Amino acid sequence: MSENLKIVIVGGVAGGASTAARCRRLSETAEIHLFERNSYISFANCGMPYYISGVISDRKEMNVQSIAGMEKRYRVNVRCGCEVTSIDRENKTITYTEIESGTQAHQQYDKLVLSPGAEIFRPPLPGGDNPRVMSLRNLEDMDRIKLAAEKYADKPAIVIGGGYIGLEMAESLRERGMEVMLVELADQVFVAADREMAAPLHKELRKHGIDLRLRTSLTSVKENGDELEVTLNDGSKARCGMVIMAVGVRPEVKLAKEAGIEIGGLGGIAVNENMQTSDPDIYAVGDAVEVTNFVTKTKALIPLAGPANRQGRIAADNIFGRKSTYKGTQGTSVCKIFDQTIAMTGANEKQLKKLGIPYEKIYVHPLNHAGYYPGATPVHLKLLFDSCDGRVLGAQAVGLKGIEKRIDVIAVAIRAGMTAEDLSELELSYAPPYGSAKDPVNFAGFVANNVVIGDMDVCHTDEILELDEERQILLDVRTPKEIEAGTLPGATAIPVDQLRDRIDELDKGKDVLVSCRMGLRGYIATKILNQNGFKARNYTGGYLTYQQATADK
């Protein structure tokens, strides 16, 4: 392939800037043009809420790569403040407009890379165009929100949407000392995770003074003096100084669509494993493209910075004849909500159910490091796996410390096609301040593998809540003191250490669903019962799982 290629990249940030840098590393003679409609090419978009809160104090830190730096180091012709308005595929040119002057011009290309990102979804509603109803996509948005937070510091702020940006913005504004209401249409925040795993986040938000409104939406905004009056779908009204819309994003595909490039079924730009679009001379990367879910093998929209960076590198490789392929996205992600951290990788239970993919699940609640070392806190971990071969399908974890470490390990395991048994055999670093001899990842592997090999049958919350007393017994094997603090409705209480002596109190003709605090004593009890002629199953995760699953019902 000729080294004197004209390469045009539309859009900067993670995908576009990574493509440009990789193209230069592969060719000193290629002519590289990067068009960006904003005034910067690469910025810390994930860090914007933390600048608004004041955790990041220097705005200069938000610029990952300056225009001058990109031009000097990589000899890229950077054209910020220029919006690409059309693509002429036949003549291989793009038309762009210099936003400040309105001047139109053209640029030829041999290879074109689209990295337009995702646009903020703003549902149409009365008053939604008020300038104090803001969204966070770029540094200009960030500056506007920070100025508004300073101006209306004595008034409440309302955040609409409980995803990544909504949660981070609610935290950031609260950290500034503002009263904050968080409005979410679903019955949980962080809908990328399963509902029971988000329950600790609800508690954390309320603990820090967030007015959390689940199953609620915004219907209108009206200016009332120096305040905004919002109306919610339950008819209630609230007054505030500013509204942050964070209800989600969607791929920005207008340019590609108008050029006749194929758009996928989910609304993103369709690409192959080489990041090529339906036009072999046009590539697309980042939040605007449809990817393949690594676990389910279905198409997905997963707007994450890490995958966008890798896709940019892969597009550049293929432009220069290197056969590099993108092997799918796992959706590995993490989010901080005050003192809590939630992280996940692979498929969640909602996805597996919707797609009809067979799975089993277990919950474990071990400590993040050795319990005898001060400061140990629980890691609430959910593992999804194939009950036949044990292949790991997904995981979610929430807690105060050590959460992202465990999910990162399991993310690697999923990428490698590992099983629950493999998790139990992983040799992970251990010292009392950092972990346990049996790490939470190992622990989850042991429990899941017991299910796979038939050493333990499990039951889940839906069976506990819909107990059939004609054919089932619910048995709580915790101590009387523990049970005084709360137990499962309708449970028979026999401590595990008394079970052998009191086993005749149970009806052998009924299935026994066994629960303890977090699953270990329940496992021991099921082994006792099964070997004494009972059919017993362990409620995975025990009472701690029950509390999470039934919170905010």
XYZ file of C-alpha atoms in Angstrom:
553
model
C 0.000 0.000 0.000
C 1.229 3.488 -0.854
C 2.704 5.407 2.054
C 1.531 8.759 0.650
C -2.032 8.292 1.732
C -4.375 11.170 2.423
C -6.141 10.203 5.657
C -9.026 12.293 6.936
C -10.376 11.764 10.450
C -13.683 13.296 11.513
C -13.849 13.786 15.273
C -11.203 13.716 17.970
C -11.276 12.563 21.609
C -10.575 8.860 22.257
C -11.325 7.268 18.884
C -10.226 9.962 16.458
C -7.106 11.112 18.293
C -5.961 7.508 18.782
C -6.431 6.822 15.070
C -4.370 9.873 14.100
C -1.497 9.034 16.456
C -1.378 5.391 15.338
C -1.482 6.361 11.651
C 1.543 8.582 12.152
C 3.448 5.890 13.989
C 2.842 3.580 11.047
C 3.772 6.110 8.352
C 5.967 9.206 8.319
C 4.798 10.149 4.818
C 1.014 9.879 5.154
C -0.937 13.151 5.005
C -3.194 13.169 8.050
C -6.025 15.658 8.611
C -8.150 15.679 11.778
C -11.381 17.717 11.792
C -13.061 18.595 15.077
C -16.001 20.972 15.385
C -15.072 21.938 18.946
C -12.005 23.888 20.042
C -10.031 20.876 21.326
C -9.134 17.458 19.987
C -8.661 15.279 23.025
C -9.995 15.932 26.514
C -10.727 14.017 29.696
C -14.451 13.626 29.154
C -14.724 11.079 31.974
C -13.132 13.600 34.317
C -15.574 16.454 33.687
C -17.843 15.785 36.704
C -14.787 15.829 38.952
C -13.734 19.239 37.659
C -17.252 20.509 38.346
C -17.064 19.175 41.915
C -13.648 20.736 42.472
C -11.775 17.444 42.954
C -9.808 18.397 39.825
C -8.909 22.027 40.391
C -6.807 22.897 37.334
C -8.799 23.129 34.099
C -5.617 22.597 32.102
C -5.605 19.016 33.343
C -8.759 18.383 31.287
C -6.850 18.756 27.998
C -5.265 15.366 27.304
C -3.603 16.516 24.083
C -3.350 20.068 22.798
C -3.645 21.075 19.156
C -0.063 22.342 19.157
C 1.171 19.149 20.813
C -0.602 16.953 18.271
C 0.742 18.960 15.366
C 4.296 19.081 16.704
C 4.676 15.463 17.761
C 2.579 13.710 15.126
C 2.567 16.198 12.231
C -1.213 16.003 12.024
C -3.051 18.860 10.339
C -5.558 19.625 13.092
C -8.572 21.729 12.108
C -10.613 22.544 15.169
C -13.722 24.681 14.871
C -14.495 22.950 11.574
C -17.631 20.867 11.115
C -17.709 18.235 8.384
C -21.112 18.555 6.727
C -21.049 15.993 3.897
C -19.134 13.156 2.307
C -18.822 12.680 -1.473
C -17.927 9.006 -1.618
C -17.639 8.881 -5.405
C -15.044 11.675 -5.573
C -13.617 10.851 -2.125
C -13.947 14.327 -0.679
C -15.498 15.818 2.406
C -17.080 19.251 2.719
C -16.480 21.183 5.916
C -17.512 24.543 7.339
C -15.347 26.798 9.453
C -17.859 27.522 12.190
C -16.610 30.993 13.143
C -16.448 32.403 9.614
C -19.040 30.207 7.886
C -16.542 29.505 5.092
C -17.003 26.194 3.273
C -14.156 24.141 1.816
C -13.341 20.625 0.625
C -10.706 18.058 1.490
C -9.779 14.971 -0.507
C -9.107 11.638 1.143
C -7.859 8.187 0.278
C -9.095 6.781 3.575
C -11.707 8.369 5.816
C -12.256 7.604 9.513
C -15.477 8.657 11.252
C -15.340 9.257 15.001
C -18.361 11.496 15.656
C -19.177 9.991 19.055
C -22.604 9.916 20.643
C -25.012 12.784 21.079
C -26.922 13.564 24.251
C -30.542 12.433 24.095
C -32.811 15.344 25.032
C -36.456 14.205 25.127
C -38.833 16.905 23.884
C -40.744 18.463 26.761
C -42.196 21.895 27.580
C -39.423 24.205 28.763
C -36.689 21.739 27.896
C -34.895 24.340 25.796
C -34.372 26.676 28.763
C -30.627 27.546 28.953
C -30.573 26.432 32.585
C -31.554 22.920 31.454
C -28.101 21.620 30.595
C -26.317 18.466 29.441
C -22.693 17.387 29.772
C -20.896 16.332 26.598
C -17.869 18.577 26.148
C -15.692 21.131 27.925
C -17.955 24.040 26.981
C -20.858 22.199 28.651
C -18.638 21.559 31.663
C -17.793 25.259 31.987
C -21.464 26.266 31.705
C -22.513 23.789 34.388
C -19.761 24.884 36.766
C -20.686 28.541 36.346
C -24.357 27.722 36.950
C -23.446 25.703 40.057
C -21.573 28.717 41.398
C -24.367 31.145 40.515
C -27.198 29.023 41.933
C -25.238 27.468 44.807
C -27.992 28.332 47.302
C -30.699 26.588 45.276
C -31.341 22.879 44.685
C -30.171 21.159 41.509
C -32.178 18.439 39.767
C -30.433 15.679 37.813
C -32.522 13.660 35.371
C -31.163 10.167 34.768
C -29.335 7.700 37.011
C -26.697 6.362 34.632
C -22.958 7.045 34.757
C -23.168 10.781 34.075
C -26.282 11.315 36.187
C -24.764 9.590 39.210
C -21.442 11.375 38.875
C -23.150 14.738 38.427
C -25.419 14.172 41.431
C -22.360 13.366 43.519
C -20.373 16.322 42.144
C -23.095 18.883 42.825
C -23.720 17.447 46.279
C -19.989 17.641 47.021
C -20.240 21.358 46.213
C -22.800 21.645 49.011
C -25.906 21.898 46.827
C -29.181 20.149 47.555
C -29.693 17.558 44.818
C -32.685 15.608 43.553
C -31.932 12.620 41.300
C -34.818 11.521 39.077
C -34.749 8.100 37.387
C -37.548 6.512 35.334
C -36.460 2.925 36.039
C -36.788 1.193 39.404
C -33.028 1.428 39.900
C -30.043 3.616 39.147
C -27.131 2.272 37.069
C -29.368 0.145 34.842
C -26.322 -1.489 33.233
C -26.240 -3.662 36.356
C -28.956 -5.922 37.703
C -31.376 -4.338 40.142
C -30.287 -6.078 43.332
C -26.677 -5.031 42.700
C -27.741 -1.380 42.453
C -29.607 -1.452 45.778
C -26.545 -0.422 47.851
C -26.202 2.622 45.608
C -29.721 3.776 46.499
C -28.811 3.560 50.181
C -25.541 5.423 49.578
C -27.223 8.241 47.655
C -29.796 8.779 50.393
C -27.120 8.556 53.084
C -25.386 11.531 51.458
C -28.565 13.591 51.255
C -29.608 12.936 47.654
C -33.384 13.084 47.156
C -33.705 9.932 45.036
C -36.889 9.576 42.992
C -37.177 6.178 41.290
C -39.913 5.278 38.782
C -40.178 9.007 38.083
C -39.666 11.234 35.043
C -39.580 14.920 34.170
C -42.594 16.234 32.248
C -42.040 20.013 32.079
C -39.834 22.921 33.102
C -41.065 26.474 33.711
C -39.103 29.589 34.630
C -40.395 31.212 37.800
C -38.413 34.327 38.671
C -34.849 33.325 39.445
C -35.880 29.691 39.854
C -37.015 26.845 37.618
C -40.174 24.941 38.479
C -40.181 21.341 37.304
C -43.167 19.008 37.126
C -42.711 15.271 37.507
C -44.877 12.472 36.133
C -46.437 11.835 39.537
C -47.798 15.384 39.497
C -45.396 16.714 42.087
C -43.486 19.939 41.539
C -40.078 21.086 42.682
C -38.064 24.280 42.433
C -34.395 24.476 41.566
C -31.669 26.667 40.137
C -30.583 24.284 37.370
C -31.483 20.988 35.711
C -28.953 18.480 34.360
C -30.317 16.179 31.630
C -28.478 12.832 31.697
C -31.027 10.393 30.313
C -28.637 8.745 27.879
C -26.830 9.065 24.563
C -27.332 7.776 21.052
C -24.879 7.340 18.169
C -24.333 10.442 16.059
C -24.804 9.006 12.577
C -26.254 11.890 10.538
C -23.116 12.388 8.429
C -22.720 8.672 7.722
C -26.403 8.150 7.003
C -26.577 11.040 4.530
C -23.554 9.599 2.748
C -25.362 6.285 2.249
C -23.201 4.341 4.698
C -24.988 1.372 6.245
C -26.572 1.965 9.657
C -27.116 -1.076 11.875
C -30.312 -2.258 13.484
C -29.564 -0.493 16.766
C -28.965 2.858 15.086
C -25.161 2.846 15.102
C -22.782 2.782 12.135
C -22.346 -0.813 10.947
C -18.700 -1.935 10.829
C -16.885 -5.222 10.317
C -14.155 -6.641 12.558
C -11.608 -4.356 10.824
C -13.720 -1.278 11.707
C -14.623 -0.825 8.027
C -18.045 0.501 7.108
C -20.057 -0.576 4.086
C -17.661 1.622 2.079
C -14.260 -0.137 2.223
C -12.409 3.206 2.173
C -14.359 4.558 5.154
C -13.798 3.373 8.710
C -15.740 4.231 11.881
C -14.750 4.010 15.552
C -15.965 4.943 18.998
C -19.404 5.599 20.440
C -21.068 5.929 17.025
C -20.488 2.308 15.949
C -22.298 -0.918 16.671
C -20.024 -3.525 18.208
C -20.373 -7.219 18.918
C -20.991 -8.129 22.546
C -18.097 -10.449 23.407
C -20.260 -12.752 25.539
C -23.644 -12.857 23.784
C -22.281 -12.373 20.217
C -25.149 -9.964 19.526
C -24.855 -6.389 18.277
C -24.635 -3.717 20.950
C -24.053 -0.025 21.599
C -21.444 0.287 24.352
C -20.026 3.831 24.597
C -16.772 3.408 26.526
C -13.416 5.153 26.149
C -11.230 2.026 26.308
C -12.904 0.276 23.378
C -12.875 3.532 21.364
C -9.101 3.800 21.801
C -8.564 0.211 20.669
C -10.885 0.640 17.702
C -8.898 3.682 16.560
C -5.705 1.662 16.663
C -7.329 -1.192 14.725
C -8.688 1.141 12.044
C -5.211 2.634 11.571
C -3.639 -0.812 11.337
C -6.018 -1.864 8.585
C -5.573 1.391 6.673
C -1.891 0.461 6.367
C -2.492 -3.183 5.508
C -2.071 -4.713 8.936
C -4.808 -7.290 9.492
C -5.904 -6.238 12.945
C -9.366 -7.209 14.211
C -11.694 -6.004 16.938
C -12.925 -8.997 18.914
C -15.888 -7.457 20.683
C -16.723 -5.440 23.776
C -17.372 -6.851 27.253
C -18.742 -3.631 28.704
C -16.249 -3.653 31.559
C -16.925 -0.516 33.561
C -16.736 1.046 36.999
C -18.501 3.949 38.698
C -17.874 5.772 41.985
C -20.881 6.967 43.975
C -19.605 8.742 47.092
C -17.919 5.990 49.146
C -19.382 3.095 47.141
C -17.954 1.580 43.963
C -19.889 -0.526 41.474
C -18.211 -2.383 38.629
C -19.234 -4.960 36.072
C -18.047 -6.981 33.096
C -19.647 -9.271 30.536
C -23.364 -9.927 30.290
C -25.845 -9.021 33.000
C -28.784 -11.210 33.956
C -31.295 -8.997 32.157
C -29.438 -9.484 28.865
C -29.114 -13.249 29.289
C -32.824 -13.595 30.075
C -33.866 -11.435 27.124
C -31.694 -13.418 24.694
C -32.713 -16.799 26.115
C -29.113 -17.743 26.926
C -28.981 -20.483 29.608
C -27.147 -19.413 32.756
C -26.867 -19.859 36.492
C -25.882 -17.293 39.098
C -24.357 -17.173 42.548
C -23.769 -14.409 45.068
C -20.899 -14.144 47.527
C -20.195 -11.470 50.148
C -16.599 -11.986 51.340
C -14.382 -9.290 52.865
C -12.031 -7.324 50.640
C -9.031 -8.373 52.730
C -8.247 -10.524 55.746
C -10.878 -9.979 58.412
C -8.363 -9.789 61.239
C -6.604 -6.844 59.570
C -8.363 -3.550 60.433
C -10.707 -1.938 57.931
C -12.057 -4.983 56.073
C -15.323 -4.353 54.209
C -17.629 -6.659 52.197
C -17.352 -7.256 48.461
C -20.863 -8.018 47.207
C -20.193 -10.073 44.072
C -22.591 -11.667 41.592
C -21.228 -14.224 39.133
C -23.113 -15.410 36.039
C -21.954 -18.609 34.349
C -22.963 -21.489 32.095
C -24.309 -24.188 34.408
C -23.188 -26.955 32.032
C -19.546 -26.123 31.383
C -18.953 -23.383 33.947
C -17.873 -20.762 31.393
C -17.968 -17.323 33.003
C -20.565 -15.041 31.359
C -20.531 -11.931 33.522
C -19.953 -10.439 36.938
C -20.998 -7.432 38.985
C -19.630 -6.215 42.295
C -20.398 -3.375 44.682
C -18.814 -2.219 47.908
C -16.369 0.188 49.520
C -12.948 -1.222 48.613
C -11.321 -3.659 46.210
C -14.283 -3.780 43.832
C -12.635 -2.840 40.527
C -9.697 -5.185 41.243
C -11.977 -8.231 41.364
C -13.995 -7.246 38.307
C -10.801 -6.640 36.315
C -9.628 -10.162 37.139
C -12.948 -11.629 36.019
C -12.888 -9.461 32.862
C -9.606 -11.130 31.910
C -11.121 -14.529 32.705
C -14.068 -13.872 30.381
C -11.761 -12.720 27.581
C -9.744 -15.933 28.005
C -12.856 -18.159 27.978
C -12.210 -19.362 31.516
C -14.604 -21.312 33.727
C -15.724 -21.153 37.345
C -13.211 -23.879 38.128
C -10.475 -21.753 36.577
C -11.456 -18.851 38.853
C -11.057 -21.109 41.883
C -7.530 -22.005 40.752
C -6.257 -18.479 40.034
C -3.143 -17.562 41.996
C -3.765 -13.991 43.110
C -1.590 -11.754 45.260
C -2.196 -11.963 48.986
C -1.159 -10.108 52.109
C -3.553 -9.230 54.963
C -3.877 -5.510 54.024
C -4.796 -6.384 50.431
C -6.696 -9.638 50.270
C -7.261 -13.080 51.696
C -5.638 -16.425 51.022
C -8.934 -17.279 49.341
C -9.612 -14.127 47.310
C -13.226 -13.105 46.608
C -12.641 -14.171 42.981
C -11.462 -17.613 44.136
C -14.391 -17.787 46.543
C -16.893 -17.061 43.757
C -15.174 -19.719 41.635
C -15.464 -22.340 44.382
C -19.171 -21.642 44.901
C -20.025 -21.573 41.192
C -18.012 -24.704 40.480
C -19.863 -26.529 43.264
C -23.041 -25.813 41.284
C -21.500 -26.945 37.976
C -20.196 -30.267 39.303
C -23.399 -30.982 41.244
C -22.071 -30.576 44.768
C -24.660 -27.900 45.540
C -28.056 -26.935 44.189
C -29.078 -23.304 44.633
C -32.298 -21.348 44.850
C -32.956 -17.661 44.303
C -34.970 -14.751 45.667
C -38.014 -15.319 43.449
C -38.543 -18.751 45.043
C -38.058 -17.319 48.536
C -40.689 -14.652 47.868
C -43.100 -17.132 46.254
C -42.630 -19.969 48.723
C -44.994 -22.908 48.182
C -45.618 -24.056 51.741
C -47.386 -27.198 50.526
C -44.147 -28.581 49.114
C -41.342 -26.371 50.428
C -39.762 -25.464 53.770
C -37.745 -22.297 54.222
C -34.988 -22.942 56.759
C -32.884 -20.203 58.374
C -29.723 -21.706 59.929
C -28.336 -18.542 61.537
C -28.076 -17.959 65.269
C -31.057 -16.698 67.315
C -29.295 -13.367 67.847
C -28.896 -12.882 64.095
C -32.514 -13.829 63.455
C -33.727 -11.267 66.019
C -32.320 -8.549 63.734
C -34.361 -9.828 60.771
C -35.225 -13.024 58.953
C -36.983 -14.332 55.860
C -40.799 -14.353 55.980
C -42.126 -17.779 56.936
C -38.738 -19.273 57.799
C -38.194 -22.082 60.287
C -35.170 -21.338 62.464
C -32.661 -24.061 63.332
C -29.015 -23.008 63.806
C -26.668 -25.041 61.630
C -24.765 -26.360 64.660
C -28.032 -27.837 66.038
C -29.302 -29.195 62.719
C -28.133 -32.796 63.109
C -29.822 -33.073 66.514
C -33.073 -31.391 65.374
C -33.323 -32.792 61.858
C -36.497 -34.737 62.759
C -38.337 -31.403 63.098
C -38.261 -31.116 59.302
C -40.631 -32.845 56.859
C -38.634 -35.123 54.566
C -41.423 -34.976 52.023
C -40.815 -31.313 51.323
C -37.972 -29.512 49.542
C -35.856 -27.482 51.946
C -34.654 -24.034 50.880
C -31.786 -23.143 53.192
C -30.622 -19.647 54.053
C -27.914 -18.192 56.268
C -26.254 -14.775 56.309
C -24.189 -15.073 53.112
C -24.261 -18.690 51.924
C -21.493 -20.625 53.666
C -23.505 -22.051 56.576
C -26.352 -22.679 54.159
C -24.003 -24.815 52.053
C -22.953 -26.830 55.105
C -26.605 -27.302 56.075
C -27.587 -28.538 52.597
C -24.778 -31.109 52.726
C -26.088 -32.366 56.084
C -29.664 -32.494 54.832
C -28.905 -34.105 51.475
C -26.862 -36.848 53.126
C -29.757 -37.520 55.476
C -32.289 -38.100 52.703
C -33.631 -34.540 52.256
C -33.775 -32.614 49.025
C -32.170 -29.305 49.979
C -30.987 -26.237 48.052
C -28.923 -23.315 49.260
C -30.210 -19.741 48.893
C -27.137 -18.265 47.241
C -25.816 -15.234 49.060
C -28.273 -15.763 51.930
C -29.869 -12.959 53.900
C -27.490 -10.317 52.520
C -28.702 -11.103 48.997
C -32.313 -11.017 50.207
C -31.837 -7.548 51.666
C -30.372 -6.244 48.394
C -33.002 -7.931 46.219
C -35.980 -6.645 48.211
C -34.776 -3.089 48.861
C -37.002 -0.337 47.346
C -39.611 -2.886 46.240
